[in-house]
CSV table of C-alpha atoms in Angstrom, one decimal:
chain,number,residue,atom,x,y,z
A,1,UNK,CA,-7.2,5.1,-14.5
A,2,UNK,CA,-7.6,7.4,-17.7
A,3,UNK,CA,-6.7,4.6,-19.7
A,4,UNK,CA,-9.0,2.4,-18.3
A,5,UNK,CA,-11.6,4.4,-18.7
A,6,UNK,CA,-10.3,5.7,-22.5
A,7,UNK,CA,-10.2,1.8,-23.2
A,8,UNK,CA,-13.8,1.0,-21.7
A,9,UNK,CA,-15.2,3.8,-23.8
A,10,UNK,CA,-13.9,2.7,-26.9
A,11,UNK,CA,-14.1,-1.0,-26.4
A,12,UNK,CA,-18.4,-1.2,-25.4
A,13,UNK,CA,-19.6,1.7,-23.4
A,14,UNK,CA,-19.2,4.4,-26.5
A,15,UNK,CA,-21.3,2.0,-28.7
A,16,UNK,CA,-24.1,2.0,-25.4
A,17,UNK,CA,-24.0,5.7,-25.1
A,18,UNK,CA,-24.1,4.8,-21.0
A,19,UNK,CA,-21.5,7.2,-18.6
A,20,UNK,CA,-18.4,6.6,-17.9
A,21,UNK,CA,-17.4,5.0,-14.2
A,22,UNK,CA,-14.4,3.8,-13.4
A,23,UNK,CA,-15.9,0.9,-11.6
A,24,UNK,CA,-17.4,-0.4,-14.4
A,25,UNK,CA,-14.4,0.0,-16.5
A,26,UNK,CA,-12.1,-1.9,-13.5
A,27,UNK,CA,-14.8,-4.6,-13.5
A,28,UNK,CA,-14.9,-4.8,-17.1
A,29,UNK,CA,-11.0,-6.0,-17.0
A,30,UNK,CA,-11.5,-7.6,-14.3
A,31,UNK,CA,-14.3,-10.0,-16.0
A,32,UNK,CA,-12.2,-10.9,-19.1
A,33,UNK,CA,-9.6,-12.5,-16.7
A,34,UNK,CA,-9.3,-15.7,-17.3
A,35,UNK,CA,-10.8,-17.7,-14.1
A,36,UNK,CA,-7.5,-18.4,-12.2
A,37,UNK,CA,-6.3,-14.5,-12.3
A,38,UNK,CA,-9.6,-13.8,-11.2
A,39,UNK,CA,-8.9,-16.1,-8.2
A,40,UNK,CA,-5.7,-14.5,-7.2
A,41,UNK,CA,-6.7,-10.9,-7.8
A,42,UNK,CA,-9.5,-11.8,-5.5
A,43,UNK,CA,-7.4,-13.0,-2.6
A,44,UNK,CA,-5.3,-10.6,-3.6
A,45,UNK,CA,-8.0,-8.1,-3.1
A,46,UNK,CA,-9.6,-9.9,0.1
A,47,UNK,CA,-5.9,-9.5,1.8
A,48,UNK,CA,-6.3,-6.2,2.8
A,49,UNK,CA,-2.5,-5.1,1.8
A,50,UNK,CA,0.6,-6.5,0.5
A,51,UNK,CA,0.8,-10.7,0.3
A,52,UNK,CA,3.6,-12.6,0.2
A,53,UNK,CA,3.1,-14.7,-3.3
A,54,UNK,CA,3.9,-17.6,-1.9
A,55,UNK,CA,1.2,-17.7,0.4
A,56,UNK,CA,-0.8,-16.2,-2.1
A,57,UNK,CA,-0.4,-19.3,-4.9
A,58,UNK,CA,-1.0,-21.6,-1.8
A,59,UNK,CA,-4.3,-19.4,-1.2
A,60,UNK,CA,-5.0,-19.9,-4.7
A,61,UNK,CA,-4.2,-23.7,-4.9
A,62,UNK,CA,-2.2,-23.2,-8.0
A,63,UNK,CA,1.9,-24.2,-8.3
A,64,UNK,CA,3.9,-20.9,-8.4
A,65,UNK,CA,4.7,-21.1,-12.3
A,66,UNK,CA,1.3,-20.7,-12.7
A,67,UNK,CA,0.9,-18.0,-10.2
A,68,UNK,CA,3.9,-16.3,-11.5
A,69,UNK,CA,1.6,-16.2,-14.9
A,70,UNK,CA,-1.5,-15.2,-13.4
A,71,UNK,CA,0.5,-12.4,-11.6
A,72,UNK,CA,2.2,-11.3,-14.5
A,73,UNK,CA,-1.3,-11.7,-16.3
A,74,UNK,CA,-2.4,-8.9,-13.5
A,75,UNK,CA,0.4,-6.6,-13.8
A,76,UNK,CA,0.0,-6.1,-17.0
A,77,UNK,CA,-3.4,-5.0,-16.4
A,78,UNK,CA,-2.4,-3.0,-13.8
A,79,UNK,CA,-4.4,-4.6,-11.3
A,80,UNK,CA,-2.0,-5.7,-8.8
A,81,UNK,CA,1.8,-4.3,-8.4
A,82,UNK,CA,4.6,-7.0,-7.1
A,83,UNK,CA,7.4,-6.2,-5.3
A,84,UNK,CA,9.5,-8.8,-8.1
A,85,UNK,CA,9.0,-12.3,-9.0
A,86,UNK,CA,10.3,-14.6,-6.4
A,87,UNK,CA,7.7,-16.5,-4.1
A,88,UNK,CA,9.0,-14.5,-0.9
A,89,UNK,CA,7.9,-11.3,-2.9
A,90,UNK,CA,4.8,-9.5,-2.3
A,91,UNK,CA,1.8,-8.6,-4.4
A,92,UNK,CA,-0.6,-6.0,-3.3
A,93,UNK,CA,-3.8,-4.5,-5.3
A,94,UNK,CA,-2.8,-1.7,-8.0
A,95,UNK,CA,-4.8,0.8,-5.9
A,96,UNK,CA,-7.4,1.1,-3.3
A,97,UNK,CA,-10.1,1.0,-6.4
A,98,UNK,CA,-9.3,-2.0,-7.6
A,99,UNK,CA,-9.9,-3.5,-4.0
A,100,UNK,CA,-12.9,-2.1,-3.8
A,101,UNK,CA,-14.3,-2.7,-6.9
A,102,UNK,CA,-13.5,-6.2,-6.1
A,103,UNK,CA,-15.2,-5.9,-2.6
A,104,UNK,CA,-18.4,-4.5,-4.3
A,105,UNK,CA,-19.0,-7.5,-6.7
A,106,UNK,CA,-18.2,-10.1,-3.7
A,107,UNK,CA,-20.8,-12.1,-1.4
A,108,UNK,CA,-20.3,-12.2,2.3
A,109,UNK,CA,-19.6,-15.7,2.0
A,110,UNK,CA,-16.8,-15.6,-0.9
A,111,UNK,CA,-15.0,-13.0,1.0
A,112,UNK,CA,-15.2,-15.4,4.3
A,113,UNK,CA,-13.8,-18.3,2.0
A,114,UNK,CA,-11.4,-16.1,0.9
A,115,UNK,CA,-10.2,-14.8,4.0
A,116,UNK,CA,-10.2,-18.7,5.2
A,117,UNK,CA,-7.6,-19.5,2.1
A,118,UNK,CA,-5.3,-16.7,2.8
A,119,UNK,CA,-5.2,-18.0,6.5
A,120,UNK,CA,-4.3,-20.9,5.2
A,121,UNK,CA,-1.6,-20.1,2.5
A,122,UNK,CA,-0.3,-17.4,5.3
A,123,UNK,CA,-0.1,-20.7,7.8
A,124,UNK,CA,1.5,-23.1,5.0
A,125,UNK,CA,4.6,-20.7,4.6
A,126,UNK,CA,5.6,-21.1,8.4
A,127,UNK,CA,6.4,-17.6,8.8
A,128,UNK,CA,3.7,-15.3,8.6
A,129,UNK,CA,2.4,-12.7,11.1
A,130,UNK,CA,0.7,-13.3,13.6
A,131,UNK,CA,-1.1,-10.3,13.5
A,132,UNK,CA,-2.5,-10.3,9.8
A,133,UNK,CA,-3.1,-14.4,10.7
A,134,UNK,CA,-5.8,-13.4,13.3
A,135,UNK,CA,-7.4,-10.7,10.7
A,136,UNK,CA,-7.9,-13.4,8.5
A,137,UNK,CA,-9.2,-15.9,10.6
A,138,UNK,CA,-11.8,-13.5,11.9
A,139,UNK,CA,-12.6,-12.5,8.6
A,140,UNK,CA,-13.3,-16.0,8.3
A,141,UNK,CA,-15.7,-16.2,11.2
A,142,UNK,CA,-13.0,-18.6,13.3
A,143,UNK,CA,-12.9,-16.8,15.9
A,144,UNK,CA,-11.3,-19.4,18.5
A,145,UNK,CA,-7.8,-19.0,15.7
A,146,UNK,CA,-8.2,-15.8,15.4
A,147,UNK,CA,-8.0,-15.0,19.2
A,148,UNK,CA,-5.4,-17.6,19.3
A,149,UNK,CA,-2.8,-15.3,16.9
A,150,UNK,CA,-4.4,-12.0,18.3
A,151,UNK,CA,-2.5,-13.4,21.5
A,152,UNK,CA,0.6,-14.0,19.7
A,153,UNK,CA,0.6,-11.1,18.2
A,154,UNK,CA,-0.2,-8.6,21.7
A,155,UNK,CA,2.4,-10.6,23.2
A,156,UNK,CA,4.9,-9.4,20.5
A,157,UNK,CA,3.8,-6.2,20.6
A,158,UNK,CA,4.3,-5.9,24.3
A,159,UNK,CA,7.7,-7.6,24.1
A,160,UNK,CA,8.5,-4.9,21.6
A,161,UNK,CA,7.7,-2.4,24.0
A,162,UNK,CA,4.7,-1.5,22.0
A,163,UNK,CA,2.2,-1.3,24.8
A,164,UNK,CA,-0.6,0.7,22.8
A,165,UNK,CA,-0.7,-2.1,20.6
A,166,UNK,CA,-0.4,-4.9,23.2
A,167,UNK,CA,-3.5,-3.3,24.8
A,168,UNK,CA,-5.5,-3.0,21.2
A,169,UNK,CA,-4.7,-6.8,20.4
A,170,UNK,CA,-5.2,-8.1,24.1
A,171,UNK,CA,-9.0,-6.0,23.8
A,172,UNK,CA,-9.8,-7.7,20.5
A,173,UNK,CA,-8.3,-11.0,21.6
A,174,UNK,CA,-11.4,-10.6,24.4
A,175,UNK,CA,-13.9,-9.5,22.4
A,176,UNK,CA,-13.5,-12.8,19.7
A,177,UNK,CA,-13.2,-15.2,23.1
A,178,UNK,CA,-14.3,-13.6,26.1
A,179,UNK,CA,-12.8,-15.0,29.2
């Protein structure tokens, strides 16, 4: 973060004489992006913790080539971190600020869209969690899906012998479709 604010302040904000925030900086990077890294670092952001890129390039609607760009694009930025570069590899946010500097400069209804396309990439791959399914669903104001995975996932949980959980997954599975 002190060379992303060392490069801000030499690149515009010294010139401006205007204070140095580390938002700013982050959005500053984050605006020179070309328009498909934007995208991913976006869903990226929206996904609330580590992606698998697979699901993530199918989010994005790009091939994974061009992912694999966009991600390397990001990395180098250090705005996301990967876990390598294979499609069943994850990608996650640099840090907390970058998510949230994301958040802050995103409408209600981007960040239901992009919950919406990370359902969708997460559903594509066959094999995604059921749990982190319904979070994205609600995000996305389907509620009916989200419920639907909530369910799948409680009844995991309780199978596991994870009957805190069950009970937390069963309650929100309620509250998105009553009875």
């Amino acid at each position: 973060f002190f060379d992303v604010l060392v490069r801000d302040a030499l690149a515009a904000r010294a010139d401006r004489g205007a204070p140095l925030h580390l938002e700013d900086a982050l959005w500053d990077r984050v605006r020179r992006l070309d328009a498909g890294a934007q995208r991913v670092l976006e869903l990226v952001a929206v996904s609330g913790g580590p992606i698998v890129q697979q699901a993530a390039a199918r989010a994005a609607d790009v091939e994974f080539a061009t992912f694999g760009q966009h991600a390397a694009t990001l990395r180098a930025a250090n705005l996301v971190r990967t876990s390598g570069t294979r499609p069943a590899d994850l990608i996650e946010p640099y840090h907390d600020r970058v998510r949230a500097t994301i958040a802050s400069h995103r409408t209600a209804a981007e960040v239901r869209r992009a919950h919406e396309r990370i359902a969708l990439g997460l559903e594509s791959i066959g094999r995604a969690d059921p749990e982190a399914l319904a979070m994205h669903w609600q995000g996305a104001g389907e509620n009916d899906k989200a419920a639907a995975y909530a369910t799948q996932a409680a009844e995991r949980a309780y199978k596991a012998l994870a009957f805190d959980r069950a009970a937390q997954l069963y309650r929100q599975t309620l509250v998105m479709r009553p009875p």
